[in-house]
């Protein structure tokens, strides 16, 4: 019924790039960062932006970037592109140039950082900027466990099948070369892949057009030479030429570029693992990209070298080697996002200092958490490995500009690991709050919901608006971006703790073909704050001040410049805009104080809760109409390892408790706090408050050092809703005046019984288009926030209508916001009137379950609010089939990447499921226990792969599975689960998984007024009107059995939606689809057992046998012996000898018995022997024996007779004769195939082709045989079967091929592939294309072979 908030991934809102495209000159195979020139006076020849002197303080711009007198000069314009003045970072670095981040290592949890991007080569003091680049997701992993040796010529066979030449200068004491391969598109972003596909398609089209022109020319020349084509061979030749033209013309329609393949080679040179790549398939020049020309790389952190795949892609990559050379990680970024974030934090431009990042002296460890397989979505594996890397590299601060909604704040496996990293290893963690504002409680996890992470909101200053965003007129003062997420969290914590500039023109990867790009989002505010933290830590280290995430955070929060003047502005902006210079002054003053964080746990007095709260959040009407008492527990939290005697025992603080609104929130005056913590009570009385939003704080001040500011805060948020008293329930907000960035919040208690709202928004009074965000949010227990949103643009004064679902009885926030940059330059405010009409039909069952029986389900409906049309609609449009694993494997992962800082080894459980599709379908795996939760999940991660019987991957996914189109066939799904706790994984070895499939046609359900309606077909129900307070009941019947989709096994669940009400047609496009109704519910049907086989158990009638008992016994014995022969294994020499002995014995006992001879032929065909020539000769002889055992004249004569089908003797004889014909046809077919193999092995294909009166395609070499046997056999086969049918396509293709009719052979082999896509058929097609000389199609098909028939499944 409701839609929960579902944003996932990086928090960025991209805007068009400010700068013109510029290609960084890093195009070599190997690039090494060099030390910078420490001067800013050198003329910059290639930069887009000219070097400018550092900007001094301007009287036009105050400390937080507000323009008092609007004017930008060139320096302030450039500074606005990388905002630092707003946070005091520029002042701080100017005053302390050596505290610019030096000595600080920043971990960037993101989509990956390009070490070749502008400003990311070196730090301000000449050190390497990027210390390590790690793909924590595994999306770039290459299986290099296959080990090969070089031959005498120094060549090895690559994993792709290509022959690779080793550079003789490479040291490899063991002589062992690990090989693997990767399709390059799997490493690149969708944007880059799209560009490469366009370029490659253009070149491919040119080659294909040239080939078509040549084929057409040959056809025209033939037609000129042969004006009349009467002879059979000439007809075949012309048809072949036409087939070639047709084949080539069809290729563009089926063209699907899967990308070039990279062969990878890994070896140990005696000191380190080395890596080389063969990238010839990326290059147009065949002399480029060869393996031997590659300058070997090693794991990035060792030498900090990187490469570029080719000039066309301009994509930087690095390599890392794991697991003793058995895993190669090729690391690329999954979007420009991570490089942009790293640039904001730490970029250093010696010739463009105004464009430096916030902390140009800091170093970076890039931890890629955005999985390229999932379009840059983060995974649990990536997050965990990133935290492991932070500890390994001794990072000081983490930035993470990723996140999504969560059901449980401050909960989950990742949160547990973060707490350990922050509390034990003293790492500061900074993260984006989210881009889902402006409604309250729209924070994303982990940044806005985790206590140990500093959540950052996004701020825009007038200078940023005028410069980076290039607005005609900037806002008069700084403000939070409209889309920036707001607090509080569902458990009452502030969520947004600080704000920082949320937009910048920063470096992007070289593959974007430009140096910098404008992006905005909390993804940008977080690294801005993170850079500020790096400055503070740099200064603290330099001055010998102990660094702690507790003290750094306190310094940051308690020195912010407030944004806005109202108390509730804190829910949007946190404590304000960070001020780096003031934060460091605070840290200096607090240098001798113990490093402590104050953990707050809150519970309502007299009420038992499952988990403690972190704030007081009174949202529902019942809490706002009474006084409540709360117990607050304050626990001082020291870092792990602190001394009991020196730190914990002496700790004692006298704290004065203050309330920002004593009339509403009352607390004790003082508190004596020791190491073991202390609790106190808070009383909240909101009864006298007006409707709307109110925010208060209870905070503690150190009596002995009040300058420290609040040591801890208890946020108190009250959203007192307006009660809708009219009937029908209607509420209107009139005369709402809006300027750019203005936000209006209204809180309404949704009437009980309401399930949807029909709203209308009217605008007036403005002269330029206006853009509004309209959001509603409701909070419900154990659910993600229920959010509806619309982005409405009013070109002129008008009215727009909306419809959305609601939950009755709960407070709904309605927020209307004029976008911060909408309407700038206009002095006319927009006047808004917003009307909401509540509707609803209350039903007895929120979810309808049809149990599989013939009985209907009774539904009772009533309207509590107003007259409503009761028009139920129900459809089933999906089926979920349950599966249990056919195999489970528990293993310990490699210690290289998967060993936790605590020393515990991460374990993996791999579950294997098998399923079959009878027809092509869209499917999606569903794991109810684990899906839709990344951060609020106790399991570390999950990942699945769906592959066919050839190991081709059709789909991959994690917690958010998506539909994938699969052709009919057999499939394997492997599910990979990770955790350190073996007992958790053991419990999941029989985990139930559903394969959800979209139905080709939805199943419509019927409604009845009688319980017998589904059987009798009477008493149908369709439409009525519900008056307020009245009730009506009806029945919903199960689907008609004939309408059930095929392949619906017992235990399956048909899933769909049911709706009851009928919203106004003005606001709803529901039509006949219940899922489009704003108030719809889930309906399911359990598939019952299938009906019993009606024919089972019936006595079959058969003709009375005329044979004697002894004759029947003899036949039974004979057939039993043949069955024993058929079941004998032939895997070893001894087994084959036993089989041969029995076959010879049976032939002697039953000479010329055709079924026996056919079984012997079948047994020979199934054998795998080394002497192929002799083996095929045996097959030919066996086939001849089958043919000789059949009286073909008698057979032909009988089959030509049209007998009486009513005559029983004739019918029986016909079956026998048809069986005999089938055995003859099979024998001739097998003989033909064997003859070709013999000719090929003995080098007589040329003679065979000559015998077919065709062009010689292979030169003879070897002993002569009777090459006319093939044509003789084929012609004999034509007498008994249609050789153009799919069964004999292989033989026909071979005949056409060796007749030189390659176009016709291609046509035949394509038909074979359509019927049965065997690997051998694709190989035959490639061979035919090679013979045709169509090299561009050969290359294309060979690359596709690695997609269709990979040697193994990829790594998780």
Coordinates of C-alpha atoms in Angstrom, one line a residue, residues 134-328:
X134 CA 41.8 -0.7 -3.7
X135 CA 38.8 -2.3 -5.3
X136 CA 37.0 -3.5 -2.1
X137 CA 34.0 -4.8 -4.0
X138 CA 35.8 -7.5 -6.1
X139 CA 34.1 -6.3 -9.3
X140 CA 37.5 -6.0 -11.0
X141 CA 38.8 -9.4 -9.8
X142 CA 40.3 -11.7 -12.4
X143 CA 40.7 -15.4 -11.7
X144 CA 44.4 -16.1 -12.3
X145 CA 44.6 -19.5 -10.6
X146 CA 45.4 -21.2 -14.0
X147 CA 49.2 -21.7 -14.2
X148 CA 50.9 -22.3 -17.5
X149 CA 54.5 -22.7 -18.7
X150 CA 56.1 -21.0 -21.7
X151 CA 57.0 -23.1 -24.7
X152 CA 60.4 -23.1 -26.5
X153 CA 59.4 -19.9 -28.4
X154 CA 58.6 -18.0 -25.2
X155 CA 54.8 -18.2 -25.8
X156 CA 52.0 -19.1 -23.5
X157 CA 48.3 -19.8 -24.0
X158 CA 46.3 -16.9 -22.5
X159 CA 43.1 -17.6 -20.6
X160 CA 41.1 -16.2 -23.5
X161 CA 42.7 -18.7 -25.8
X162 CA 45.1 -16.3 -27.5
X163 CA 48.7 -17.0 -28.0
X164 CA 50.8 -14.6 -26.0
X165 CA 54.5 -13.8 -26.3
X166 CA 56.4 -13.3 -23.1
X167 CA 59.0 -10.5 -22.9
X168 CA 62.3 -12.3 -22.5
X169 CA 63.6 -9.6 -20.1
X170 CA 60.9 -10.3 -17.5
X171 CA 62.3 -12.2 -14.5
X172 CA 60.3 -15.3 -13.4
X173 CA 62.5 -17.7 -11.4
X174 CA 59.7 -20.3 -11.1
X175 CA 58.8 -20.2 -14.8
X176 CA 55.1 -20.2 -13.8
X177 CA 52.7 -17.8 -15.4
X178 CA 49.2 -17.2 -13.9
X179 CA 46.7 -16.3 -16.6
X180 CA 43.3 -14.9 -16.6
X181 CA 41.1 -12.6 -18.8
X182 CA 38.5 -9.9 -18.4
X183 CA 36.0 -8.3 -20.7
X184 CA 37.0 -4.6 -20.5
X185 CA 33.4 -3.4 -20.4
X186 CA 33.0 -5.1 -17.1
X187 CA 35.6 -2.6 -15.7
X188 CA 34.2 0.6 -17.2
X189 CA 31.3 2.9 -16.3
X190 CA 28.2 2.9 -18.4
X191 CA 29.0 6.3 -19.7
X192 CA 32.4 5.3 -21.0
X193 CA 31.1 2.0 -22.4
X194 CA 28.5 4.0 -24.3
X195 CA 31.2 6.2 -25.8
X196 CA 33.4 3.3 -26.7
X197 CA 30.5 1.4 -28.2
X198 CA 29.6 4.3 -30.4
X199 CA 33.2 4.7 -31.6
X200 CA 33.6 0.9 -32.2
X201 CA 30.3 0.6 -33.9
X202 CA 31.2 3.3 -36.4
X203 CA 34.4 1.5 -37.4
X204 CA 32.6 -1.9 -37.5
X205 CA 29.9 -0.5 -39.7
X206 CA 32.6 0.8 -42.1
X207 CA 34.1 -2.6 -42.4
X208 CA 30.8 -4.3 -42.7
X209 CA 29.7 -2.0 -45.5
X210 CA 32.9 -2.7 -47.4
X211 CA 32.3 -6.4 -47.1
X212 CA 28.7 -6.1 -48.2
X213 CA 29.8 -4.1 -51.2
X214 CA 32.3 -6.8 -52.2
X215 CA 29.6 -9.5 -51.8
X216 CA 27.1 -7.6 -53.9
X217 CA 29.7 -7.1 -56.5
X218 CA 30.4 -10.8 -56.7
X219 CA 26.6 -11.5 -57.1
X220 CA 26.3 -8.9 -59.8
X221 CA 29.3 -10.3 -61.7
X222 CA 27.7 -13.8 -61.5
X223 CA 24.4 -12.5 -62.9
X224 CA 26.2 -10.8 -65.7
X225 CA 28.1 -14.0 -66.6
X226 CA 25.1 -16.3 -66.3
X227 CA 22.0 -14.7 -67.8
X228 CA 20.1 -18.0 -67.4
X229 CA 20.6 -20.3 -64.4
X230 CA 19.1 -23.6 -65.2
X231 CA 21.8 -26.0 -64.1
X232 CA 21.4 -27.3 -60.5
X233 CA 25.0 -26.4 -59.4
X234 CA 24.6 -22.9 -60.9
X235 CA 21.4 -22.4 -59.0
X236 CA 23.1 -23.5 -55.8
X237 CA 26.1 -21.1 -56.5
X238 CA 23.8 -18.1 -57.0
X239 CA 21.8 -19.0 -53.9
X240 CA 25.0 -19.1 -52.0
X241 CA 26.1 -15.7 -53.2
X242 CA 22.7 -14.3 -52.3
X243 CA 23.0 -16.0 -48.9
X244 CA 26.3 -14.2 -48.3
X245 CA 24.8 -10.8 -49.1
X246 CA 21.7 -11.5 -46.9
X247 CA 23.9 -12.7 -44.0
X248 CA 26.0 -9.5 -44.0
X249 CA 23.0 -7.2 -44.3
X250 CA 21.5 -8.8 -41.2
X251 CA 24.5 -8.3 -39.0
X252 CA 23.9 -4.7 -37.9
X253 CA 20.5 -5.7 -36.6
X254 CA 21.9 -8.3 -34.2
X255 CA 25.1 -6.4 -33.4
X256 CA 25.7 -6.2 -29.7
X257 CA 29.2 -5.2 -28.7
X258 CA 30.3 -7.0 -25.5
X259 CA 33.7 -5.2 -25.7
X260 CA 37.3 -6.2 -26.2
X261 CA 39.0 -8.8 -24.0
X262 CA 42.1 -8.2 -21.9
X263 CA 44.4 -11.1 -21.3
X264 CA 46.2 -10.8 -17.9
X265 CA 49.4 -12.5 -16.9
X266 CA 50.7 -12.6 -13.3
X267 CA 54.1 -13.9 -12.1
X268 CA 56.5 -13.5 -9.2
X269 CA 59.8 -11.9 -10.2
X270 CA 61.6 -13.1 -7.0
X271 CA 60.6 -10.0 -5.1
X272 CA 57.1 -9.0 -5.9
X273 CA 54.1 -10.2 -7.9
X274 CA 54.1 -8.6 -11.4
X275 CA 51.3 -8.0 -13.8
X276 CA 51.1 -7.5 -17.5
X277 CA 48.1 -7.1 -19.8
X278 CA 47.6 -7.8 -23.4
X279 CA 45.3 -5.1 -24.8
X280 CA 45.6 -5.8 -28.5
X281 CA 41.8 -6.1 -29.0
X282 CA 41.4 -2.5 -27.9
X283 CA 43.7 -1.1 -30.5
X284 CA 43.2 -0.5 -34.2
X285 CA 46.9 -0.8 -34.8
X286 CA 47.9 -4.5 -34.6
X287 CA 51.3 -3.6 -33.4
X288 CA 50.0 -1.9 -30.3
X289 CA 48.8 -3.4 -27.0
X290 CA 51.0 -6.5 -27.2
X291 CA 51.7 -8.3 -23.9
X292 CA 55.5 -8.2 -24.4
X293 CA 55.4 -4.4 -24.8
X294 CA 53.5 -3.8 -21.5
X295 CA 55.6 -2.3 -18.7
X296 CA 54.8 -4.6 -15.8
X297 CA 52.9 -3.3 -12.8
X298 CA 52.7 -4.6 -9.3
X299 CA 50.3 -3.9 -6.4
X300 CA 49.7 -0.2 -6.4
X301 CA 50.9 0.5 -2.9
X302 CA 54.4 -0.9 -3.6
X303 CA 55.4 1.3 -6.5
X304 CA 52.3 3.6 -7.0
X305 CA 52.3 3.1 -10.7
X306 CA 49.3 3.0 -12.9
X307 CA 48.4 2.6 -16.6
X308 CA 45.8 3.5 -19.2
X309 CA 44.1 0.8 -21.3
X310 CA 44.2 2.7 -24.6
X311 CA 44.1 6.2 -26.1
X312 CA 40.5 5.7 -27.1
X313 CA 39.2 5.0 -23.6
X314 CA 41.8 7.2 -21.7
X315 CA 40.8 5.1 -18.6
X316 CA 43.3 4.9 -15.8
X317 CA 43.7 1.6 -14.0
X318 CA 45.8 0.1 -11.3
X319 CA 46.5 -3.5 -10.3
X320 CA 46.7 -5.4 -7.0
X321 CA 47.6 -9.1 -6.6
X322 CA 46.1 -11.3 -3.9
X323 CA 46.1 -14.9 -2.7
X324 CA 49.6 -15.9 -4.0
X325 CA 49.0 -14.7 -7.5
X326 CA 45.6 -16.5 -7.9
X327 CA 43.6 -13.3 -7.9
X328 CA 44.4 -10.2 -9.9

